[in-house]
Amino acid sequence: MDNMERLKAAIRGKKILLFGPPGCGKGNRSKDLEALGLVHVSSGIALRARVRDDPDSGLSKKAVNFMKRGELVPDDIVVPIIMEHLNREECRKKGFVLDGFPRTKAQADILFSQINIDLVLFLDVPRKFLLYGIIEGNRRVCVDCATGYSDFDPPRVEGVCDKCGGKLIRRTDDNIHTIENRLKLYDQQTKTFLQDIKKKANLEILPITVSDEDIIEDKYLKKLKGRVYWVQTDQGGKSRMLNLKGMRKRLYDLLAEKFATSVRRD
Ligand code: ADP
Ligand code: ZN
């Protein structure tokens, strides 16, 4: 069995929660975890799917109104959709990666009272990059598999998803006004219960930045027009950042350390 197979076996059935602000890479880390066999449950994707499948229902119309403005969809709509999903046979068997939920204290209380989460991963991205990555980096997502790209991590062929060949589009709510709103809501309603989660679950931080002492191969670093990109950190310094490949490696290394002590690391 190679390392990847060992990691898959060790991670099977695990319930992992991704936590972090809009634009921190929850979607792409979810894809990385999906590749290990977990079911990806995303509140944003689930809500958009519900609206697409049943556009004329009262529930869909109500949800759309909140989503268009970047506001939180009320708990009585989101909670049943997500909890139903997590209780499906597939999620119980294979395990899941939950992304975008909980976003309020009430959502967190329901989730943690009903489900035993094995690991919470906090995706730590400098504030400066959150807006920058989405707006200046021109974030685009695959309509079929939801993989995200930007000018920092461009697809091999513009407009086409590397993974599945799907079409890449810009999300209509990826505009400066909505994102500022989404970030504000994250600060006010979501970040505030991170301390609370820490008490209830096993929490690990997954930083996107690379410290100066870290020796990292060039192929793992974010670049813009061929040059290594430096970002201003929240502490005021400057740091290099990992690209999609680098973050996947960091994530898998962390999981191997946590769940599969027998996985050889190289
Ligand atoms: P992002 O994380 O980039 O803001 P998502 O795709 O997760 O995007 O969410 C898109 C929109 O769906 C949010 O702006 C919000 O309106 C709604 N939404 C998603 N998850 C939740 C949630 N857990 N609670 C309330 N609303 C949500
Ligand atoms: Zn795709």
PDB file of C-alpha atoms and ligand atoms in Angstrom:
ATOM      1  CA  MET A   1       0.000   0.000   0.000  1.00  0.00           C
ATOM      2  CA  ASP A   2       1.468   3.387  -0.878  1.00  0.00           C
ATOM      3  CA  ASN A   3       1.207   6.490   1.281  1.00  0.00           C
ATOM      4  CA  MET A   4      -1.851   7.848  -0.463  1.00  0.00           C
ATOM      5  CA  GLU A   5      -3.715   4.561   0.018  1.00  0.00           C
ATOM      6  CA  ARG A   6      -2.685   4.442   3.688  1.00  0.00           C
ATOM      7  CA  LEU A   7      -3.904   7.975   4.211  1.00  0.00           C
ATOM      8  CA  LYS A   8      -7.225   7.157   2.520  1.00  0.00           C
ATOM      9  CA  ALA A   9      -7.696   4.146   4.757  1.00  0.00           C
ATOM     10  CA  ALA A  10      -6.835   6.133   7.873  1.00  0.00           C
ATOM     11  CA  ILE A  11      -9.199   8.955   6.997  1.00  0.00           C
ATOM     12  CA  ARG A  12     -12.166   6.803   6.038  1.00  0.00           C
ATOM     13  CA  GLY A  13     -15.282   7.634   8.051  1.00  0.00           C
ATOM     14  CA  LYS A  14     -13.746  10.768   9.590  1.00  0.00           C
ATOM     15  CA  LYS A  15     -15.859  13.880  10.056  1.00  0.00           C
ATOM     16  CA  ILE A  16     -13.875  16.995   9.286  1.00  0.00           C
ATOM     17  CA  LEU A  17     -15.028  20.593   9.517  1.00  0.00           C
ATOM     18  CA  LEU A  18     -13.362  23.429   7.593  1.00  0.00           C
ATOM     19  CA  PHE A  19     -13.494  26.799   9.220  1.00  0.00           C
ATOM     20  CA  GLY A  20     -12.432  30.197   7.909  1.00  0.00           C
ATOM     21  CA  PRO A  21     -13.503  33.400   6.144  1.00  0.00           C
ATOM     22  CA  PRO A  22     -14.873  33.666   2.601  1.00  0.00           C
ATOM     23  CA  GLY A  23     -12.078  33.223   0.103  1.00  0.00           C
ATOM     24  CA  CYS A  24      -9.768  31.258   2.438  1.00  0.00           C
ATOM     25  CA  GLY A  25      -9.814  28.186   0.213  1.00  0.00           C
ATOM     26  CA  LYS A  26     -12.448  26.015   1.870  1.00  0.00           C
ATOM     27  CA  GLY A  27     -13.672  24.886  -1.538  1.00  0.00           C
ATOM     28  CA  ASN A  28     -10.274  23.709  -2.719  1.00  0.00           C
ATOM     29  CA  ARG A  29      -9.324  22.046   0.572  1.00  0.00           C
ATOM     30  CA  SER A  30     -12.681  20.260   0.369  1.00  0.00           C
ATOM     31  CA  LYS A  31     -11.714  18.967  -3.063  1.00  0.00           C
ATOM     32  CA  ASP A  32      -8.412  17.700  -1.632  1.00  0.00           C
ATOM     33  CA  LEU A  33     -10.308  15.861   1.109  1.00  0.00           C
ATOM     34  CA  GLU A  34     -12.829  14.542  -1.389  1.00  0.00           C
ATOM     35  CA  ALA A  35      -9.913  13.024  -3.284  1.00  0.00           C
ATOM     36  CA  LEU A  36      -9.165  11.005  -0.133  1.00  0.00           C
ATOM     37  CA  GLY A  37     -12.696   9.571  -0.163  1.00  0.00           C
ATOM     38  CA  LEU A  38     -14.680  11.917   2.088  1.00  0.00           C
ATOM     39  CA  VAL A  39     -18.065  13.260   0.973  1.00  0.00           C
ATOM     40  CA  HIS A  40     -17.986  17.021   0.392  1.00  0.00           C
ATOM     41  CA  VAL A  41     -20.886  18.822   2.042  1.00  0.00           C
ATOM     42  CA  SER A  42     -20.918  22.553   1.297  1.00  0.00           C
ATOM     43  CA  SER A  43     -23.698  24.802   2.531  1.00  0.00           C
ATOM     44  CA  GLY A  44     -23.137  27.264  -0.326  1.00  0.00           C
ATOM     45  CA  ILE A  45     -23.264  24.529  -2.974  1.00  0.00           C
ATOM     46  CA  ALA A  46     -26.250  22.841  -1.281  1.00  0.00           C
ATOM     47  CA  LEU A  47     -28.159  26.116  -1.177  1.00  0.00           C
ATOM     48  CA  ARG A  48     -27.361  26.989  -4.786  1.00  0.00           C
ATOM     49  CA  ALA A  49     -28.394  23.463  -5.848  1.00  0.00           C
ATOM     50  CA  ARG A  50     -31.682  23.702  -3.950  1.00  0.00           C
ATOM     51  CA  VAL A  51     -32.476  27.027  -5.646  1.00  0.00           C
ATOM     52  CA  ARG A  52     -31.524  25.687  -9.069  1.00  0.00           C
ATOM     53  CA  ASP A  53     -33.621  22.514  -8.711  1.00  0.00           C
ATOM     54  CA  ASP A  54     -36.692  24.215  -7.358  1.00  0.00           C
ATOM     55  CA  PRO A  55     -36.539  27.909  -8.293  1.00  0.00           C
ATOM     56  CA  ASP A  56     -40.197  28.753  -7.752  1.00  0.00           C
ATOM     57  CA  SER A  57     -40.662  27.494  -4.204  1.00  0.00           C
ATOM     58  CA  GLY A  58     -41.104  30.000  -1.378  1.00  0.00           C
ATOM     59  CA  LEU A  59     -37.994  28.605   0.306  1.00  0.00           C
ATOM     60  CA  SER A  60     -35.821  29.143  -2.780  1.00  0.00           C
ATOM     61  CA  LYS A  61     -37.052  32.673  -3.346  1.00  0.00           C
ATOM     62  CA  LYS A  62     -36.390  33.550   0.266  1.00  0.00           C
ATOM     63  CA  ALA A  63     -32.897  31.994   0.202  1.00  0.00           C
ATOM     64  CA  VAL A  64     -31.942  33.764  -3.038  1.00  0.00           C
ATOM     65  CA  ASN A  65     -32.772  37.136  -1.567  1.00  0.00           C
ATOM     66  CA  PHE A  66     -30.244  36.663   1.221  1.00  0.00           C
ATOM     67  CA  MET A  67     -27.570  35.097  -0.969  1.00  0.00           C
ATOM     68  CA  LYS A  68     -27.726  37.855  -3.559  1.00  0.00           C
ATOM     69  CA  ARG A  69     -26.813  40.385  -0.890  1.00  0.00           C
ATOM     70  CA  GLY A  70     -24.161  38.202   0.716  1.00  0.00           C
ATOM     71  CA  GLU A  71     -26.264  37.940   3.868  1.00  0.00           C
ATOM     72  CA  LEU A  72     -26.754  34.794   5.905  1.00  0.00           C
ATOM     73  CA  VAL A  73     -29.695  32.634   4.929  1.00  0.00           C
ATOM     74  CA  PRO A  74     -31.847  32.124   8.073  1.00  0.00           C
ATOM     75  CA  ASP A  75     -31.054  29.112  10.276  1.00  0.00           C
ATOM     76  CA  ASP A  76     -34.497  27.538   9.803  1.00  0.00           C
ATOM     77  CA  ILE A  77     -33.699  27.106   6.088  1.00  0.00           C
ATOM     78  CA  VAL A  78     -30.005  26.145   6.259  1.00  0.00           C
ATOM     79  CA  VAL A  79     -29.959  23.849   9.294  1.00  0.00           C
ATOM     80  CA  PRO A  80     -32.429  21.188   8.028  1.00  0.00           C
ATOM     81  CA  ILE A  81     -30.781  21.110   4.582  1.00  0.00           C
ATOM     82  CA  ILE A  82     -27.318  20.477   6.041  1.00  0.00           C
ATOM     83  CA  MET A  83     -28.309  18.136   8.877  1.00  0.00           C
ATOM     84  CA  GLU A  84     -30.308  15.985   6.470  1.00  0.00           C
ATOM     85  CA  HIS A  85     -27.235  15.750   4.260  1.00  0.00           C
ATOM     86  CA  LEU A  86     -24.866  14.796   7.086  1.00  0.00           C
ATOM     87  CA  ASN A  87     -27.173  12.051   8.316  1.00  0.00           C
ATOM     88  CA  ARG A  88     -27.241  10.298   4.956  1.00  0.00           C
ATOM     89  CA  GLU A  89     -25.856   6.770   4.846  1.00  0.00           C
ATOM     90  CA  GLU A  90     -23.060   7.850   2.494  1.00  0.00           C
ATOM     91  CA  CYS A  91     -21.741  10.474   4.928  1.00  0.00           C
ATOM     92  CA  ARG A  92     -21.909   8.104   7.874  1.00  0.00           C
ATOM     93  CA  LYS A  93     -20.019   5.417   6.006  1.00  0.00           C
ATOM     94  CA  LYS A  94     -17.383   7.372   4.129  1.00  0.00           C
ATOM     95  CA  GLY A  95     -17.129  10.367   6.455  1.00  0.00           C
ATOM     96  CA  PHE A  96     -17.413  13.940   5.270  1.00  0.00           C
ATOM     97  CA  VAL A  97     -15.785  17.316   4.910  1.00  0.00           C
ATOM     98  CA  LEU A  98     -18.155  20.075   5.910  1.00  0.00           C
ATOM     99  CA  ASP A  99     -17.554  23.495   4.396  1.00  0.00           C
ATOM    100  CA  GLY A 100     -19.466  26.736   5.051  1.00  0.00           C
ATOM    101  CA  PHE A 101     -21.427  25.453   8.025  1.00  0.00           C
ATOM    102  CA  PRO A 102     -21.755  26.411  10.878  1.00  0.00           C
ATOM    103  CA  ARG A 103     -21.781  30.141  10.301  1.00  0.00           C
ATOM    104  CA  THR A 104     -23.737  31.149  13.432  1.00  0.00           C
ATOM    105  CA  LYS A 105     -23.526  30.100  17.076  1.00  0.00           C
ATOM    106  CA  ALA A 106     -26.980  28.488  16.805  1.00  0.00           C
ATOM    107  CA  GLN A 107     -25.827  26.390  13.825  1.00  0.00           C
ATOM    108  CA  ALA A 108     -22.692  25.354  15.748  1.00  0.00           C
ATOM    109  CA  ASP A 109     -24.693  24.324  18.806  1.00  0.00           C
ATOM    110  CA  ILE A 110     -26.977  22.082  16.759  1.00  0.00           C
ATOM    111  CA  LEU A 111     -24.101  20.532  14.821  1.00  0.00           C
ATOM    112  CA  PHE A 112     -21.933  19.738  17.840  1.00  0.00           C
ATOM    113  CA  SER A 113     -24.842  18.388  19.862  1.00  0.00           C
ATOM    114  CA  GLN A 114     -25.779  15.927  17.114  1.00  0.00           C
ATOM    115  CA  ILE A 115     -22.518  14.929  15.457  1.00  0.00           C
ATOM    116  CA  ASN A 116     -19.112  13.953  16.723  1.00  0.00           C
ATOM    117  CA  ILE A 117     -16.646  15.991  14.670  1.00  0.00           C
ATOM    118  CA  ASP A 118     -13.180  14.404  14.535  1.00  0.00           C
ATOM    119  CA  LEU A 119     -11.225  17.453  13.440  1.00  0.00           C
ATOM    120  CA  VAL A 120     -11.777  21.159  12.849  1.00  0.00           C
ATOM    121  CA  LEU A 121      -9.327  22.797  10.464  1.00  0.00           C
ATOM    122  CA  PHE A 122      -8.986  26.550  10.679  1.00  0.00           C
ATOM    123  CA  LEU A 123      -7.737  27.916   7.356  1.00  0.00           C
ATOM    124  CA  ASP A 124      -5.577  30.862   8.275  1.00  0.00           C
ATOM    125  CA  VAL A 125      -5.177  33.354   5.424  1.00  0.00           C
ATOM    126  CA  PRO A 126      -3.946  36.955   5.759  1.00  0.00           C
ATOM    127  CA  ARG A 127      -6.850  39.397   5.659  1.00  0.00           C
ATOM    128  CA  LYS A 128      -5.199  41.363   2.919  1.00  0.00           C
ATOM    129  CA  PHE A 129      -5.344  38.369   0.613  1.00  0.00           C
ATOM    130  CA  LEU A 130      -8.998  37.492   1.113  1.00  0.00           C
ATOM    131  CA  LEU A 131     -10.384  40.400  -0.860  1.00  0.00           C
ATOM    132  CA  TYR A 132      -7.359  40.532  -3.121  1.00  0.00           C
ATOM    133  CA  GLY A 133      -7.555  36.876  -4.101  1.00  0.00           C
ATOM    134  CA  ILE A 134     -11.207  37.051  -5.048  1.00  0.00           C
ATOM    135  CA  ILE A 135     -11.367  40.466  -6.690  1.00  0.00           C
ATOM    136  CA  GLU A 136      -7.887  41.283  -8.055  1.00  0.00           C
ATOM    137  CA  GLY A 137      -7.070  37.620  -8.529  1.00  0.00           C
ATOM    138  CA  ASN A 138     -10.318  37.294 -10.462  1.00  0.00           C
ATOM    139  CA  ARG A 139     -11.589  34.150  -8.721  1.00  0.00           C
ATOM    140  CA  ARG A 140     -13.458  31.745 -10.986  1.00  0.00           C
ATOM    141  CA  VAL A 141     -15.051  28.408 -10.187  1.00  0.00           C
ATOM    142  CA  CYS A 142     -15.895  25.277 -12.137  1.00  0.00           C
ATOM    143  CA  VAL A 143     -19.633  24.912 -12.758  1.00  0.00           C
ATOM    144  CA  ASP A 144     -19.371  21.129 -12.535  1.00  0.00           C
ATOM    145  CA  CYS A 145     -16.985  20.307  -9.691  1.00  0.00           C
ATOM    146  CA  ALA A 146     -16.687  23.720  -7.935  1.00  0.00           C
ATOM    147  CA  THR A 147     -12.866  23.772  -8.005  1.00  0.00           C
ATOM    148  CA  GLY A 148     -11.674  27.356  -7.617  1.00  0.00           C
ATOM    149  CA  TYR A 149      -9.006  29.163  -9.643  1.00  0.00           C
ATOM    150  CA  SER A 150      -7.520  32.651  -9.712  1.00  0.00           C
ATOM    151  CA  ASP A 151      -4.676  34.480 -11.424  1.00  0.00           C
ATOM    152  CA  PHE A 152      -2.458  33.134  -8.603  1.00  0.00           C
ATOM    153  CA  ASP A 153      -3.486  29.568  -9.342  1.00  0.00           C
ATOM    154  CA  PRO A 154      -4.658  29.679 -12.952  1.00  0.00           C
ATOM    155  CA  PRO A 155      -6.019  26.676 -14.832  1.00  0.00           C
ATOM    156  CA  ARG A 156      -3.781  25.139 -17.494  1.00  0.00           C
ATOM    157  CA  VAL A 157      -6.210  26.259 -20.198  1.00  0.00           C
ATOM    158  CA  GLU A 158      -8.111  29.486 -19.497  1.00  0.00           C
ATOM    159  CA  GLY A 159     -11.837  28.945 -18.972  1.00  0.00           C
ATOM    160  CA  VAL A 160     -11.534  25.163 -18.573  1.00  0.00           C
ATOM    161  CA  CYS A 161     -11.294  23.172 -15.325  1.00  0.00           C
ATOM    162  CA  ASP A 162      -8.037  21.162 -14.985  1.00  0.00           C
ATOM    163  CA  LYS A 163      -9.795  18.443 -13.044  1.00  0.00           C
ATOM    164  CA  CYS A 164     -12.958  17.747 -15.015  1.00  0.00           C
ATOM    165  CA  GLY A 165     -12.945  19.910 -18.137  1.00  0.00           C
ATOM    166  CA  GLY A 166     -15.955  21.896 -16.853  1.00  0.00           C
ATOM    167  CA  LYS A 167     -16.552  25.525 -17.716  1.00  0.00           C
ATOM    168  CA  LEU A 168     -15.134  28.188 -15.370  1.00  0.00           C
ATOM    169  CA  ILE A 169     -17.375  31.065 -14.395  1.00  0.00           C
ATOM    170  CA  ARG A 170     -17.301  34.006 -12.015  1.00  0.00           C
ATOM    171  CA  ARG A 171     -19.784  33.764  -9.162  1.00  0.00           C
ATOM    172  CA  THR A 172     -22.326  36.572  -9.296  1.00  0.00           C
ATOM    173  CA  ASP A 173     -21.799  37.219  -5.577  1.00  0.00           C
ATOM    174  CA  ASP A 174     -18.028  37.688  -6.035  1.00  0.00           C
ATOM    175  CA  ASN A 175     -18.246  41.462  -6.232  1.00  0.00           C
ATOM    176  CA  ILE A 176     -16.553  43.921  -3.894  1.00  0.00           C
ATOM    177  CA  HIS A 177     -19.735  44.981  -2.122  1.00  0.00           C
ATOM    178  CA  THR A 178     -20.989  41.482  -1.383  1.00  0.00           C
ATOM    179  CA  ILE A 179     -17.591  40.257  -0.297  1.00  0.00           C
ATOM    180  CA  GLU A 180     -17.104  43.103   2.150  1.00  0.00           C
ATOM    181  CA  ASN A 181     -20.496  42.190   3.532  1.00  0.00           C
ATOM    182  CA  ARG A 182     -19.595  38.495   3.756  1.00  0.00           C
ATOM    183  CA  LEU A 183     -16.323  39.359   5.536  1.00  0.00           C
ATOM    184  CA  LYS A 184     -18.117  41.644   7.983  1.00  0.00           C
ATOM    185  CA  LEU A 185     -20.637  38.920   8.789  1.00  0.00           C
ATOM    186  CA  TYR A 186     -17.807  36.440   9.263  1.00  0.00           C
ATOM    187  CA  ASP A 187     -16.177  38.766  11.825  1.00  0.00           C
ATOM    188  CA  GLN A 188     -19.416  39.462  13.657  1.00  0.00           C
ATOM    189  CA  GLN A 189     -21.203  36.135  13.627  1.00  0.00           C
ATOM    190  CA  THR A 190     -18.813  33.353  12.727  1.00  0.00           C
ATOM    191  CA  LYS A 191     -15.299  34.070  13.997  1.00  0.00           C
ATOM    192  CA  THR A 192     -16.772  34.853  17.405  1.00  0.00           C
ATOM    193  CA  PHE A 193     -17.556  31.223  18.220  1.00  0.00           C
ATOM    194  CA  LEU A 194     -14.188  29.803  17.156  1.00  0.00           C
ATOM    195  CA  GLN A 195     -13.073  29.845  20.822  1.00  0.00           C
ATOM    196  CA  ASP A 196     -16.178  27.908  21.684  1.00  0.00           C
ATOM    197  CA  ILE A 197     -15.436  25.286  19.036  1.00  0.00           C
ATOM    198  CA  LYS A 198     -11.909  24.937  20.400  1.00  0.00           C
ATOM    199  CA  LYS A 199     -13.380  23.713  23.672  1.00  0.00           C
ATOM    200  CA  LYS A 200     -15.629  21.166  22.002  1.00  0.00           C
ATOM    201  CA  ALA A 201     -13.434  19.762  19.276  1.00  0.00           C
ATOM    202  CA  ASN A 202      -9.956  18.969  18.167  1.00  0.00           C
ATOM    203  CA  LEU A 203      -8.834  22.116  16.326  1.00  0.00           C
ATOM    204  CA  GLU A 204      -5.789  22.544  14.123  1.00  0.00           C
ATOM    205  CA  ILE A 205      -4.624  25.632  12.276  1.00  0.00           C
ATOM    206  CA  LEU A 206      -3.669  25.268   8.631  1.00  0.00           C
ATOM    207  CA  PRO A 207      -1.786  28.416   7.591  1.00  0.00           C
ATOM    208  CA  ILE A 208      -1.399  29.446   3.961  1.00  0.00           C
ATOM    209  CA  THR A 209       1.757  31.468   4.625  1.00  0.00           C
ATOM    210  CA  VAL A 210       5.287  30.150   4.714  1.00  0.00           C
ATOM    211  CA  SER A 211       7.674  31.367   7.391  1.00  0.00           C
ATOM    212  CA  ASP A 212      11.013  32.805   6.313  1.00  0.00           C
ATOM    213  CA  GLU A 213      12.949  29.850   7.708  1.00  0.00           C
ATOM    214  CA  ASP A 214      10.865  27.316   5.802  1.00  0.00           C
ATOM    215  CA  ILE A 215      12.661  25.971   2.783  1.00  0.00           C
ATOM    216  CA  ILE A 216       9.977  25.334   0.211  1.00  0.00           C
ATOM    217  CA  GLU A 217      10.289  24.212  -3.347  1.00  0.00           C
ATOM    218  CA  ASP A 218       9.337  26.858  -5.844  1.00  0.00           C
ATOM    219  CA  LYS A 219       6.583  24.711  -7.325  1.00  0.00           C
ATOM    220  CA  TYR A 220       4.645  24.950  -4.038  1.00  0.00           C
ATOM    221  CA  LEU A 221       4.594  28.773  -3.910  1.00  0.00           C
ATOM    222  CA  LYS A 222       1.980  31.218  -5.172  1.00  0.00           C
ATOM    223  CA  LYS A 223       3.189  33.220  -8.109  1.00  0.00           C
ATOM    224  CA  LEU A 224       1.868  36.100 -10.103  1.00  0.00           C
ATOM    225  CA  LYS A 225       3.130  36.411 -13.661  1.00  0.00           C
ATOM    226  CA  GLY A 226       5.918  33.977 -12.870  1.00  0.00           C
ATOM    227  CA  ARG A 227       7.198  35.767  -9.746  1.00  0.00           C
ATOM    228  CA  VAL A 228       6.865  34.539  -6.169  1.00  0.00           C
ATOM    229  CA  TYR A 229       4.088  36.481  -4.480  1.00  0.00           C
ATOM    230  CA  TRP A 230       4.532  38.144  -1.077  1.00  0.00           C
ATOM    231  CA  VAL A 231       1.555  39.125   1.044  1.00  0.00           C
ATOM    232  CA  GLN A 232       1.292  41.507   3.964  1.00  0.00           C
ATOM    233  CA  THR A 233       0.433  39.434   7.018  1.00  0.00           C
ATOM    234  CA  ASP A 234      -1.985  40.412   9.781  1.00  0.00           C
ATOM    235  CA  GLN A 235       1.019  40.929  12.070  1.00  0.00           C
ATOM    236  CA  GLY A 236       2.430  43.537   9.695  1.00  0.00           C
ATOM    237  CA  GLY A 237       5.275  41.526   8.162  1.00  0.00           C
ATOM    238  CA  LYS A 238       5.485  40.007   4.723  1.00  0.00           C
ATOM    239  CA  SER A 239       5.247  36.354   3.826  1.00  0.00           C
ATOM    240  CA  ARG A 240       5.271  33.996   0.911  1.00  0.00           C
ATOM    241  CA  MET A 241       2.167  31.896   0.366  1.00  0.00           C
ATOM    242  CA  LEU A 242       1.531  28.334  -0.662  1.00  0.00           C
ATOM    243  CA  ASN A 243      -0.269  27.616  -3.915  1.00  0.00           C
ATOM    244  CA  LEU A 244      -2.909  24.903  -4.435  1.00  0.00           C
ATOM    245  CA  LYS A 245      -0.315  22.148  -4.678  1.00  0.00           C
ATOM    246  CA  GLY A 246       1.537  23.401  -1.614  1.00  0.00           C
ATOM    247  CA  MET A 247      -1.628  23.636   0.457  1.00  0.00           C
ATOM    248  CA  ARG A 248      -2.653  20.114  -0.553  1.00  0.00           C
ATOM    249  CA  LYS A 249       0.730  18.816   0.607  1.00  0.00           C
ATOM    250  CA  ARG A 250       0.479  20.733   3.896  1.00  0.00           C
ATOM    251  CA  LEU A 251      -3.031  19.366   4.463  1.00  0.00           C
ATOM    252  CA  TYR A 252      -2.095  15.764   3.696  1.00  0.00           C
ATOM    253  CA  ASP A 253       1.006  15.983   5.905  1.00  0.00           C
ATOM    254  CA  LEU A 254      -1.125  17.230   8.786  1.00  0.00           C
ATOM    255  CA  LEU A 255      -3.699  14.479   8.306  1.00  0.00           C
ATOM    256  CA  ALA A 256      -1.001  11.837   8.113  1.00  0.00           C
ATOM    257  CA  GLU A 257       0.452  13.090  11.367  1.00  0.00           C
ATOM    258  CA  LYS A 258      -2.957  13.095  13.058  1.00  0.00           C
ATOM    259  CA  PHE A 259      -4.589   9.962  11.766  1.00  0.00           C
ATOM    260  CA  ALA A 260      -2.000   7.724  10.160  1.00  0.00           C
ATOM    261  CA  THR A 261       1.151   7.533  12.191  1.00  0.00           C
ATOM    262  CA  SER A 262       2.295   4.671   9.992  1.00  0.00           C
ATOM    263  CA  VAL A 263       2.272   6.786   6.816  1.00  0.00           C
ATOM    264  CA  ARG A 264       5.794   7.437   5.695  1.00  0.00           C
ATOM    265  CA  ARG A 265       6.380  11.121   4.979  1.00  0.00           C
ATOM    266  CA  ASP A 266       8.783  12.316   2.333  1.00  0.00           C
TER     267      ASP A 266
HETATM  268  P1  ADP B   1     -18.468  32.056   0.640  1.00  0.00           P
HETATM  269  O1  ADP B   1     -17.911  31.114   1.671  1.00  0.00           O
HETATM  270  O2  ADP B   1     -17.473  32.401  -0.398  1.00  0.00           O
HETATM  271  O3  ADP B   1     -19.155  33.256   1.233  1.00  0.00           O
HETATM  272  P2  ADP B   1     -20.605  30.108   0.112  1.00  0.00           P
HETATM  273  O4  ADP B   1     -20.747  29.444  -1.203  1.00  0.00           O
HETATM  274  O5  ADP B   1     -20.183  29.308   1.268  1.00  0.00           O
HETATM  275  O6  ADP B   1     -19.639  31.327  -0.163  1.00  0.00           O
HETATM  276  O7  ADP B   1     -21.986  30.822   0.495  1.00  0.00           O
HETATM  277  C1  ADP B   1     -22.704  31.623  -0.403  1.00  0.00           C
HETATM  278  C2  ADP B   1     -23.895  32.229   0.299  1.00  0.00           C
HETATM  279  O8  ADP B   1     -24.772  31.199   0.768  1.00  0.00           O
HETATM  280  C3  ADP B   1     -23.565  33.029   1.540  1.00  0.00           C
HETATM  281  O9  ADP B   1     -23.207  34.356   1.208  1.00  0.00           O
HETATM  282  C4  ADP B   1     -24.878  32.946   2.321  1.00  0.00           C
HETATM  283  O10 ADP B   1     -25.844  33.808   1.779  1.00  0.00           O
HETATM  284  C5  ADP B   1     -25.328  31.537   2.042  1.00  0.00           C
HETATM  285  N1  ADP B   1     -24.841  30.568   3.054  1.00  0.00           N
HETATM  286  C6  ADP B   1     -23.920  29.585   2.880  1.00  0.00           C
HETATM  287  N2  ADP B   1     -23.713  28.885   4.015  1.00  0.00           N
HETATM  288  C7  ADP B   1     -24.530  29.427   4.957  1.00  0.00           C
HETATM  289  C8  ADP B   1     -24.767  29.163   6.327  1.00  0.00           C
HETATM  290  N3  ADP B   1     -24.129  28.180   6.979  1.00  0.00           N
HETATM  291  N4  ADP B   1     -25.684  29.937   6.974  1.00  0.00           N
HETATM  292  C9  ADP B   1     -26.336  30.911   6.338  1.00  0.00           C
HETATM  293  N5  ADP B   1     -26.144  31.226   5.040  1.00  0.00           N
HETATM  294  C10 ADP B   1     -25.254  30.501   4.346  1.00  0.00           C
HETATM  295 ZN    ZN B   2     -14.246  20.959 -12.594  1.00  0.00          ZN
END
